[in-house]
PDB file of C-alpha atoms in Angstrom:
ATOM      1  CA  ALA Q 121    -113.799 -27.126 -22.910  1.00 56.00           C
ATOM      2  CA  GLN Q 122    -112.951 -30.784 -22.721  1.00 64.00           C
ATOM      3  CA  LYS Q 123    -113.764 -32.441 -26.039  1.00 93.00           C
ATOM      4  CA  VAL Q 124    -112.918 -35.972 -24.914  1.00 96.00           C
ATOM      5  CA  THR Q 125    -113.800 -36.902 -21.368  1.00 96.00           C
ATOM      6  CA  GLN Q 126    -112.614 -40.009 -19.623  1.00 97.00           C
ATOM      7  CA  ALA Q 127    -114.174 -39.526 -16.230  1.00 95.00           C
ATOM      8  CA  GLN Q 128    -112.559 -42.581 -14.662  1.00 97.00           C
ATOM      9  CA  THR Q 129    -109.038 -41.658 -13.616  1.00 96.00           C
ATOM     10  CA  GLU Q 130    -108.217 -45.102 -12.281  1.00 97.00           C
ATOM     11  CA  ILE Q 131    -110.056 -48.426 -12.131  1.00 97.00           C
ATOM     12  CA  SER Q 132    -108.930 -51.443 -10.181  1.00 97.00           C
ATOM     13  CA  VAL Q 133    -110.512 -54.881 -10.611  1.00 97.00           C
ATOM     14  CA  VAL Q 134    -109.638 -58.461  -9.865  1.00 97.00           C
ATOM     15  CA  GLU Q 135    -108.578 -60.694 -12.716  1.00 97.00           C
ATOM     16  CA  LYS Q 136    -111.420 -62.296 -14.690  1.00 97.00           C
ATOM     17  CA  GLU Q 137    -113.832 -59.488 -13.901  1.00 97.00           C
ATOM     18  CA  ASP Q 138    -115.376 -57.528 -16.754  1.00 98.00           C
ATOM     19  CA  VAL Q 139    -114.570 -53.822 -16.868  1.00 98.00           C
ATOM     20  CA  THR Q 140    -115.888 -50.908 -18.916  1.00 98.00           C
ATOM     21  CA  LEU Q 141    -113.933 -47.754 -19.653  1.00 98.00           C
ATOM     22  CA  ASP Q 142    -116.070 -44.747 -20.459  1.00 98.00           C
ATOM     23  CA  CYS Q 143    -115.406 -42.136 -23.121  1.00 98.00           C
ATOM     24  CA  VAL Q 144    -117.648 -39.172 -23.885  1.00 98.00           C
ATOM     25  CA  TYR Q 145    -116.809 -36.817 -26.724  1.00 97.00           C
ATOM     26  CA  GLU Q 146    -117.974 -33.480 -28.031  1.00 96.00           C
ATOM     27  CA  THR Q 147    -117.949 -32.364 -31.668  1.00 94.00           C
ATOM     28  CA  ARG Q 148    -120.004 -30.332 -34.118  1.00 92.00           C
ATOM     29  CA  ASP Q 149    -118.658 -32.128 -37.168  1.00 92.00           C
ATOM     30  CA  THR Q 150    -120.786 -34.765 -38.851  1.00 91.00           C
ATOM     31  CA  THR Q 151    -117.683 -36.632 -39.995  1.00 91.00           C
ATOM     32  CA  TYR Q 152    -115.284 -37.582 -37.260  1.00 94.00           C
ATOM     33  CA  TYR Q 153    -113.264 -40.512 -36.009  1.00 95.00           C
ATOM     34  CA  LEU Q 154    -112.902 -42.078 -32.590  1.00 96.00           C
ATOM     35  CA  PHE Q 155    -109.954 -44.101 -31.358  1.00 96.00           C
ATOM     36  CA  TRP Q 156    -108.789 -46.148 -28.423  1.00 97.00           C
ATOM     37  CA  TYR Q 157    -105.125 -46.617 -27.574  1.00 98.00           C
ATOM     38  CA  LYS Q 158    -103.458 -48.725 -24.899  1.00 97.00           C
ATOM     39  CA  GLN Q 159    -100.275 -47.622 -23.136  1.00 97.00           C
ATOM     40  CA  PRO Q 160     -98.807 -50.430 -21.010  1.00 95.00           C
ATOM     41  CA  PRO Q 161     -96.080 -49.785 -18.433  1.00 91.00           C
ATOM     42  CA  SER Q 162     -93.479 -50.239 -21.168  1.00 90.00           C
ATOM     43  CA  GLY Q 163     -94.689 -46.915 -22.561  1.00 90.00           C
ATOM     44  CA  GLU Q 164     -95.474 -47.649 -26.192  1.00 92.00           C
ATOM     45  CA  LEU Q 165     -98.880 -46.470 -27.401  1.00 96.00           C
ATOM     46  CA  VAL Q 166    -100.729 -49.330 -29.065  1.00 96.00           C
ATOM     47  CA  PHE Q 167    -103.578 -48.688 -31.478  1.00 96.00           C
ATOM     48  CA  LEU Q 168    -106.717 -50.672 -30.630  1.00 96.00           C
ATOM     49  CA  ILE Q 169    -109.552 -49.378 -32.786  1.00 95.00           C
ATOM     50  CA  ARG Q 170    -110.762 -46.590 -35.058  1.00 94.00           C
ATOM     51  CA  ARG Q 171    -114.428 -45.859 -35.634  1.00 93.00           C
ATOM     52  CA  ASN Q 172    -115.896 -43.359 -38.090  1.00 92.00           C
ATOM     53  CA  SER Q 173    -119.008 -41.389 -37.248  1.00 93.00           C
ATOM     54  CA  PHE Q 174    -121.139 -43.158 -39.845  1.00 91.00           C
ATOM     55  CA  ASP Q 175    -120.552 -46.612 -38.468  1.00 88.00           C
ATOM     56  CA  GLU Q 176    -122.396 -47.219 -35.219  1.00 85.00           C
ATOM     57  CA  GLN Q 177    -122.030 -50.951 -35.263  1.00 84.00           C
ATOM     58  CA  ASN Q 178    -120.513 -52.330 -32.134  1.00 87.00           C
ATOM     59  CA  GLU Q 179    -117.158 -54.020 -32.540  1.00 89.00           C
ATOM     60  CA  ILE Q 180    -115.859 -57.139 -30.866  1.00 90.00           C
ATOM     61  CA  SER Q 181    -112.280 -58.343 -31.004  1.00 92.00           C
ATOM     62  CA  GLY Q 182    -111.604 -61.274 -28.729  1.00 95.00           C
ATOM     63  CA  ARG Q 183    -112.115 -60.091 -25.147  1.00 96.00           C
ATOM     64  CA  TYR Q 184    -112.400 -56.475 -26.263  1.00 97.00           C
ATOM     65  CA  SER Q 185    -115.624 -54.800 -27.346  1.00 96.00           C
ATOM     66  CA  TRP Q 186    -116.609 -51.258 -28.136  1.00 96.00           C
ATOM     67  CA  ASN Q 187    -120.018 -49.609 -27.855  1.00 96.00           C
ATOM     68  CA  PHE Q 188    -120.440 -46.495 -30.013  1.00 95.00           C
ATOM     69  CA  GLN Q 189    -123.608 -44.480 -29.333  1.00 94.00           C
ATOM     70  CA  LYS Q 190    -123.995 -41.189 -31.170  1.00 93.00           C
ATOM     71  CA  SER Q 191    -127.160 -40.379 -29.202  1.00 93.00           C
ATOM     72  CA  THR Q 192    -125.111 -40.064 -26.029  1.00 95.00           C
ATOM     73  CA  SER Q 193    -121.789 -39.120 -27.708  1.00 96.00           C
ATOM     74  CA  SER Q 194    -120.103 -42.069 -26.099  1.00 96.00           C
ATOM     75  CA  PHE Q 195    -117.596 -44.645 -27.241  1.00 97.00           C
ATOM     76  CA  ASN Q 196    -117.136 -47.065 -24.368  1.00 97.00           C
ATOM     77  CA  PHE Q 197    -114.641 -49.892 -24.201  1.00 98.00           C
ATOM     78  CA  THR Q 198    -115.294 -53.176 -22.383  1.00 97.00           C
ATOM     79  CA  ILE Q 199    -112.773 -55.846 -21.499  1.00 98.00           C
ATOM     80  CA  THR Q 200    -114.349 -59.205 -20.732  1.00 97.00           C
ATOM     81  CA  ALA Q 201    -112.624 -61.623 -18.378  1.00 97.00           C
ATOM     82  CA  SER Q 202    -109.794 -59.200 -17.663  1.00 97.00           C
ATOM     83  CA  GLN Q 203    -106.209 -60.399 -17.365  1.00 97.00           C
ATOM     84  CA  VAL Q 204    -103.178 -58.949 -15.617  1.00 96.00           C
ATOM     85  CA  VAL Q 205    -101.674 -58.126 -19.028  1.00 96.00           C
ATOM     86  CA  ASP Q 206    -104.571 -55.728 -19.613  1.00 97.00           C
ATOM     87  CA  SER Q 207    -103.127 -53.424 -16.961  1.00 97.00           C
ATOM     88  CA  ALA Q 208    -102.304 -50.169 -18.743  1.00 98.00           C
ATOM     89  CA  VAL Q 209    -103.433 -46.616 -19.313  1.00 97.00           C
ATOM     90  CA  TYR Q 210    -106.149 -46.469 -21.947  1.00 98.00           C
ATOM     91  CA  PHE Q 211    -106.688 -43.331 -24.001  1.00 97.00           C
ATOM     92  CA  CYS Q 212    -109.751 -42.397 -25.988  1.00 97.00           C
ATOM     93  CA  ALA Q 213    -109.226 -39.859 -28.789  1.00 97.00           C
ATOM     94  CA  LEU Q 214    -111.251 -37.906 -31.324  1.00 96.00           C
ATOM     95  CA  SER Q 215    -110.265 -36.492 -34.695  1.00 94.00           C
ATOM     96  CA  GLU Q 216    -112.451 -34.113 -36.682  1.00 92.00           C
ATOM     97  CA  ALA Q 217    -112.122 -32.161 -39.883  1.00 87.00           C
ATOM     98  CA  ARG Q 218    -112.320 -28.738 -38.207  1.00 86.00           C
ATOM     99  CA  SER Q 219    -109.175 -29.613 -36.247  1.00 85.00           C
ATOM    100  CA  ASN Q 220    -107.391 -30.967 -39.349  1.00 85.00           C
ATOM    101  CA  TYR Q 221    -107.874 -34.450 -37.950  1.00 88.00           C
ATOM    102  CA  GLN Q 222    -105.462 -33.749 -35.125  1.00 90.00           C
ATOM    103  CA  LEU Q 223    -105.992 -36.324 -32.385  1.00 93.00           C
ATOM    104  CA  ILE Q 224    -107.755 -34.807 -29.383  1.00 94.00           C
ATOM    105  CA  TRP Q 225    -106.889 -37.003 -26.439  1.00 95.00           C
ATOM    106  CA  GLY Q 226    -108.769 -37.813 -23.299  1.00 95.00           C
ATOM    107  CA  ALA Q 227    -106.889 -37.740 -20.022  1.00 94.00           C
ATOM    108  CA  GLY Q 228    -106.613 -41.515 -19.946  1.00 96.00           C
ATOM    109  CA  THR Q 229    -107.892 -44.170 -17.565  1.00 98.00           C
ATOM    110  CA  LYS Q 230    -105.384 -46.199 -15.613  1.00 97.00           C
ATOM    111  CA  LEU Q 231    -106.596 -49.796 -15.417  1.00 98.00           C
ATOM    112  CA  ILE Q 232    -105.140 -52.059 -12.749  1.00 98.00           C
ATOM    113  CA  ILE Q 233    -105.910 -55.748 -12.927  1.00 97.00           C
ATOM    114  CA  LYS Q 234    -105.058 -57.568  -9.712  1.00 96.00           C
ATOM    115  CA  PRO Q 235    -104.218 -61.278  -9.811  1.00 94.00           C
TER     116      PRO Q 235
ATOM    117  CA  GLU K  21     -94.159 -55.236 -41.397  1.00 68.00           C
ATOM    118  CA  ALA K  22     -91.754 -53.172 -39.329  1.00 84.00           C
ATOM    119  CA  GLY K  23     -93.238 -50.613 -36.983  1.00 94.00           C
ATOM    120  CA  VAL K  24     -92.160 -47.056 -36.328  1.00 97.00           C
ATOM    121  CA  VAL K  25     -88.517 -46.959 -35.296  1.00 97.00           C
ATOM    122  CA  GLN K  26     -87.087 -44.332 -32.988  1.00 97.00           C
ATOM    123  CA  SER K  27     -83.651 -43.714 -31.588  1.00 97.00           C
ATOM    124  CA  PRO K  28     -82.240 -43.268 -29.112  1.00 97.00           C
ATOM    125  CA  ARG K  29     -84.565 -44.869 -26.577  1.00 96.00           C
ATOM    126  CA  TYR K  30     -83.098 -42.897 -23.691  1.00 97.00           C
ATOM    127  CA  LYS K  31     -81.095 -39.700 -23.506  1.00 97.00           C
ATOM    128  CA  ILE K  32     -79.703 -37.842 -20.518  1.00 98.00           C
ATOM    129  CA  ILE K  33     -78.195 -34.422 -21.095  1.00 97.00           C
ATOM    130  CA  GLU K  34     -77.368 -31.316 -19.144  1.00 97.00           C
ATOM    131  CA  LYS K  35     -79.402 -28.178 -19.666  1.00 96.00           C
ATOM    132  CA  LYS K  36     -78.300 -25.916 -22.494  1.00 97.00           C
ATOM    133  CA  GLN K  37     -76.965 -28.898 -24.450  1.00 97.00           C
ATOM    134  CA  PRO K  38     -78.433 -29.814 -27.842  1.00 97.00           C
ATOM    135  CA  VAL K  39     -80.216 -33.103 -28.472  1.00 98.00           C
ATOM    136  CA  ALA K  40     -81.671 -34.811 -31.531  1.00 98.00           C
ATOM    137  CA  PHE K  41     -84.184 -37.597 -31.991  1.00 98.00           C
ATOM    138  CA  TRP K  42     -84.590 -39.727 -35.091  1.00 97.00           C
ATOM    139  CA  CYS K  43     -87.675 -41.450 -36.465  1.00 97.00           C
ATOM    140  CA  ASN K  44     -88.253 -43.879 -39.307  1.00 96.00           C
ATOM    141  CA  PRO K  45     -91.980 -44.284 -40.038  1.00 96.00           C
ATOM    142  CA  ILE K  46     -93.813 -47.302 -41.352  1.00 96.00           C
ATOM    143  CA  SER K  47     -93.090 -47.783 -45.042  1.00 93.00           C
ATOM    144  CA  GLY K  48     -95.666 -46.083 -47.234  1.00 92.00           C
ATOM    145  CA  HIS K  49     -97.011 -43.806 -44.519  1.00 94.00           C
ATOM    146  CA  ASN K  50     -97.244 -40.257 -45.818  1.00 92.00           C
ATOM    147  CA  THR K  51     -98.031 -38.556 -42.545  1.00 95.00           C
ATOM    148  CA  LEU K  52     -95.532 -38.313 -39.711  1.00 96.00           C
ATOM    149  CA  TYR K  53     -96.079 -36.825 -36.266  1.00 97.00           C
ATOM    150  CA  TRP K  54     -93.903 -35.790 -33.368  1.00 97.00           C
ATOM    151  CA  TYR K  55     -95.494 -35.722 -29.934  1.00 97.00           C
ATOM    152  CA  ARG K  56     -94.308 -34.914 -26.441  1.00 97.00           C
ATOM    153  CA  GLN K  57     -95.769 -36.800 -23.511  1.00 96.00           C
ATOM    154  CA  ASN K  58     -95.334 -35.776 -19.903  1.00 94.00           C
ATOM    155  CA  LEU K  59     -95.884 -38.216 -17.089  1.00 90.00           C
ATOM    156  CA  GLY K  60     -99.547 -38.906 -16.436  1.00 87.00           C
ATOM    157  CA  GLN K  61    -100.764 -36.985 -19.458  1.00 90.00           C
ATOM    158  CA  GLY K  62    -101.819 -37.699 -22.995  1.00 91.00           C
ATOM    159  CA  PRO K  63     -99.528 -36.947 -25.936  1.00 95.00           C
ATOM    160  CA  GLU K  64     -99.204 -33.350 -27.110  1.00 94.00           C
ATOM    161  CA  LEU K  65     -98.695 -32.805 -30.836  1.00 95.00           C
ATOM    162  CA  LEU K  66     -95.573 -30.846 -31.717  1.00 96.00           C
ATOM    163  CA  ILE K  67     -95.539 -31.104 -35.509  1.00 96.00           C
ATOM    164  CA  ARG K  68     -97.201 -33.000 -38.337  1.00 96.00           C
ATOM    165  CA  TYR K  69     -95.712 -33.686 -41.755  1.00 95.00           C
ATOM    166  CA  GLU K  70     -97.496 -34.579 -44.968  1.00 93.00           C
ATOM    167  CA  ASN K  71     -94.634 -36.051 -46.980  1.00 91.00           C
ATOM    168  CA  GLU K  72     -91.870 -33.406 -46.732  1.00 90.00           C
ATOM    169  CA  GLU K  73     -94.161 -30.540 -45.784  1.00 92.00           C
ATOM    170  CA  ALA K  74     -94.745 -29.455 -42.201  1.00 92.00           C
ATOM    171  CA  VAL K  75     -98.482 -28.777 -42.301  1.00 90.00           C
ATOM    172  CA  ASP K  76     -99.106 -28.237 -38.601  1.00 89.00           C
ATOM    173  CA  ASP K  77     -96.345 -26.901 -36.372  1.00 90.00           C
ATOM    174  CA  SER K  78     -98.391 -24.458 -34.333  1.00 88.00           C
ATOM    175  CA  GLN K  79     -97.443 -26.141 -31.060  1.00 89.00           C
ATOM    176  CA  LEU K  80     -93.740 -26.470 -31.758  1.00 93.00           C
ATOM    177  CA  PRO K  81     -91.692 -24.079 -29.580  1.00 91.00           C
ATOM    178  CA  LYS K  82     -89.794 -22.658 -32.511  1.00 90.00           C
ATOM    179  CA  ASP K  83     -87.265 -20.725 -30.476  1.00 94.00           C
ATOM    180  CA  ARG K  84     -85.528 -23.936 -29.477  1.00 96.00           C
ATOM    181  CA  PHE K  85     -87.190 -26.799 -31.359  1.00 97.00           C
ATOM    182  CA  SER K  86     -86.711 -27.653 -35.013  1.00 96.00           C
ATOM    183  CA  ALA K  87     -87.661 -30.596 -37.167  1.00 96.00           C
ATOM    184  CA  GLU K  88     -87.099 -31.834 -40.653  1.00 95.00           C
ATOM    185  CA  ARG K  89     -88.301 -34.649 -42.844  1.00 95.00           C
ATOM    186  CA  LEU K  90     -86.004 -34.823 -45.801  1.00 82.00           C
ATOM    187  CA  LYS K  91     -87.212 -36.892 -48.776  1.00 85.00           C
ATOM    188  CA  GLY K  92     -90.507 -37.466 -46.991  1.00 83.00           C
ATOM    189  CA  VAL K  93     -89.345 -40.518 -45.061  1.00 92.00           C
ATOM    190  CA  ASP K  94     -87.122 -40.258 -41.966  1.00 95.00           C
ATOM    191  CA  SER K  95     -87.473 -37.331 -39.628  1.00 97.00           C
ATOM    192  CA  THR K  96     -85.326 -35.619 -37.027  1.00 97.00           C
ATOM    193  CA  LEU K  97     -86.482 -33.499 -34.110  1.00 98.00           C
ATOM    194  CA  LYS K  98     -83.903 -31.241 -32.470  1.00 97.00           C
ATOM    195  CA  ILE K  99     -83.847 -29.211 -29.296  1.00 97.00           C
ATOM    196  CA  GLN K 100     -81.197 -26.528 -28.870  1.00 97.00           C
ATOM    197  CA  PRO K 101     -80.609 -25.557 -26.151  1.00 96.00           C
ATOM    198  CA  ALA K 102     -82.462 -27.991 -23.912  1.00 97.00           C
ATOM    199  CA  GLU K 103     -84.167 -26.756 -20.749  1.00 96.00           C
ATOM    200  CA  LEU K 104     -85.143 -28.622 -17.601  1.00 96.00           C
ATOM    201  CA  GLY K 105     -88.803 -28.472 -18.631  1.00 95.00           C
ATOM    202  CA  ASP K 106     -88.066 -30.405 -21.814  1.00 97.00           C
ATOM    203  CA  SER K 107     -87.741 -33.633 -19.854  1.00 97.00           C
ATOM    204  CA  ALA K 108     -90.448 -35.882 -21.292  1.00 97.00           C
ATOM    205  CA  VAL K 109     -91.008 -38.778 -23.661  1.00 97.00           C
ATOM    206  CA  TYR K 110     -90.839 -37.789 -27.317  1.00 98.00           C
ATOM    207  CA  LEU K 111     -93.012 -39.954 -29.508  1.00 97.00           C
ATOM    208  CA  CYS K 112     -93.013 -40.350 -33.246  1.00 97.00           C
ATOM    209  CA  ALA K 113     -96.061 -41.711 -35.058  1.00 97.00           C
ATOM    210  CA  SER K 114     -97.062 -42.293 -38.653  1.00 96.00           C
ATOM    211  CA  SER K 115    -100.251 -42.909 -40.596  1.00 95.00           C
ATOM    212  CA  GLN K 116    -101.160 -43.592 -44.215  1.00 92.00           C
ATOM    213  CA  GLU K 117    -103.275 -40.467 -44.377  1.00 86.00           C
ATOM    214  CA  THR K 118    -104.104 -37.787 -41.828  1.00 83.00           C
ATOM    215  CA  TYR K 119    -107.471 -39.269 -40.852  1.00 82.00           C
ATOM    216  CA  ASN K 120    -106.192 -42.828 -40.501  1.00 86.00           C
ATOM    217  CA  GLU K 121    -105.078 -44.451 -37.290  1.00 92.00           C
ATOM    218  CA  GLN K 122    -101.622 -43.474 -36.094  1.00 95.00           C
ATOM    219  CA  PHE K 123     -98.996 -46.020 -35.182  1.00 96.00           C
ATOM    220  CA  PHE K 124     -96.511 -45.006 -32.549  1.00 97.00           C
ATOM    221  CA  GLY K 125     -92.867 -45.755 -32.002  1.00 96.00           C
ATOM    222  CA  PRO K 126     -91.423 -46.727 -28.608  1.00 95.00           C
ATOM    223  CA  GLY K 127     -90.462 -43.131 -27.835  1.00 96.00           C
ATOM    224  CA  THR K 128     -87.322 -41.430 -26.577  1.00 97.00           C
ATOM    225  CA  ARG K 129     -87.223 -40.684 -22.868  1.00 97.00           C
ATOM    226  CA  LEU K 130     -85.313 -37.409 -22.439  1.00 98.00           C
ATOM    227  CA  THR K 131     -83.970 -36.325 -19.081  1.00 97.00           C
ATOM    228  CA  VAL K 132     -82.483 -32.855 -18.809  1.00 97.00           C
ATOM    229  CA  LEU K 133     -80.358 -32.303 -15.710  1.00 96.00           C
TER     230      LEU K 133
END
């Protein structure tokens, strides 16, 4: 069973549009962590954010924002005023105690920002 | 602060040859990971070290893959002999503790001909 679901395989938008990447997770642990990583065409995985299960506050970092909702088991990522440099594959991941905090990765969403 | 360093960045070998990858984690990070990533997929964990100890190697194909982390710092991942299906990007990552965020190196792109 898929524990981290990124239903959007590929999203294409025009520069300056806002875009939201969805992430739905499944866990029975009460303590767990959620992550987002960016993988640009260069290939290096870049850490964006970590959230623990006890902190449901939304996070904003520049044009990036994250919406964590335990009620719907979702941890969505929004890019405001997208730029061409945002083009990348974005991975959502979960770590939980029962899996020894091994990262459980979603399939990734390929984001294409057109100029 | 320097990030995770990996070498080589690219390696092309013929099948049945041996190959080794090297990783230097971020200073002070106790946990080190080796992943394999195939095109269009997420990373797959091969092995995780806590200091010198391999605490999770359940997904390491032990018949041909081996790894070591001497002195709890640098690590080496070896494949011997390589097979065509081993072509992938091999990523090294490190974190302060197991539950912390992982920081990844640039990876080694292996092509087995």
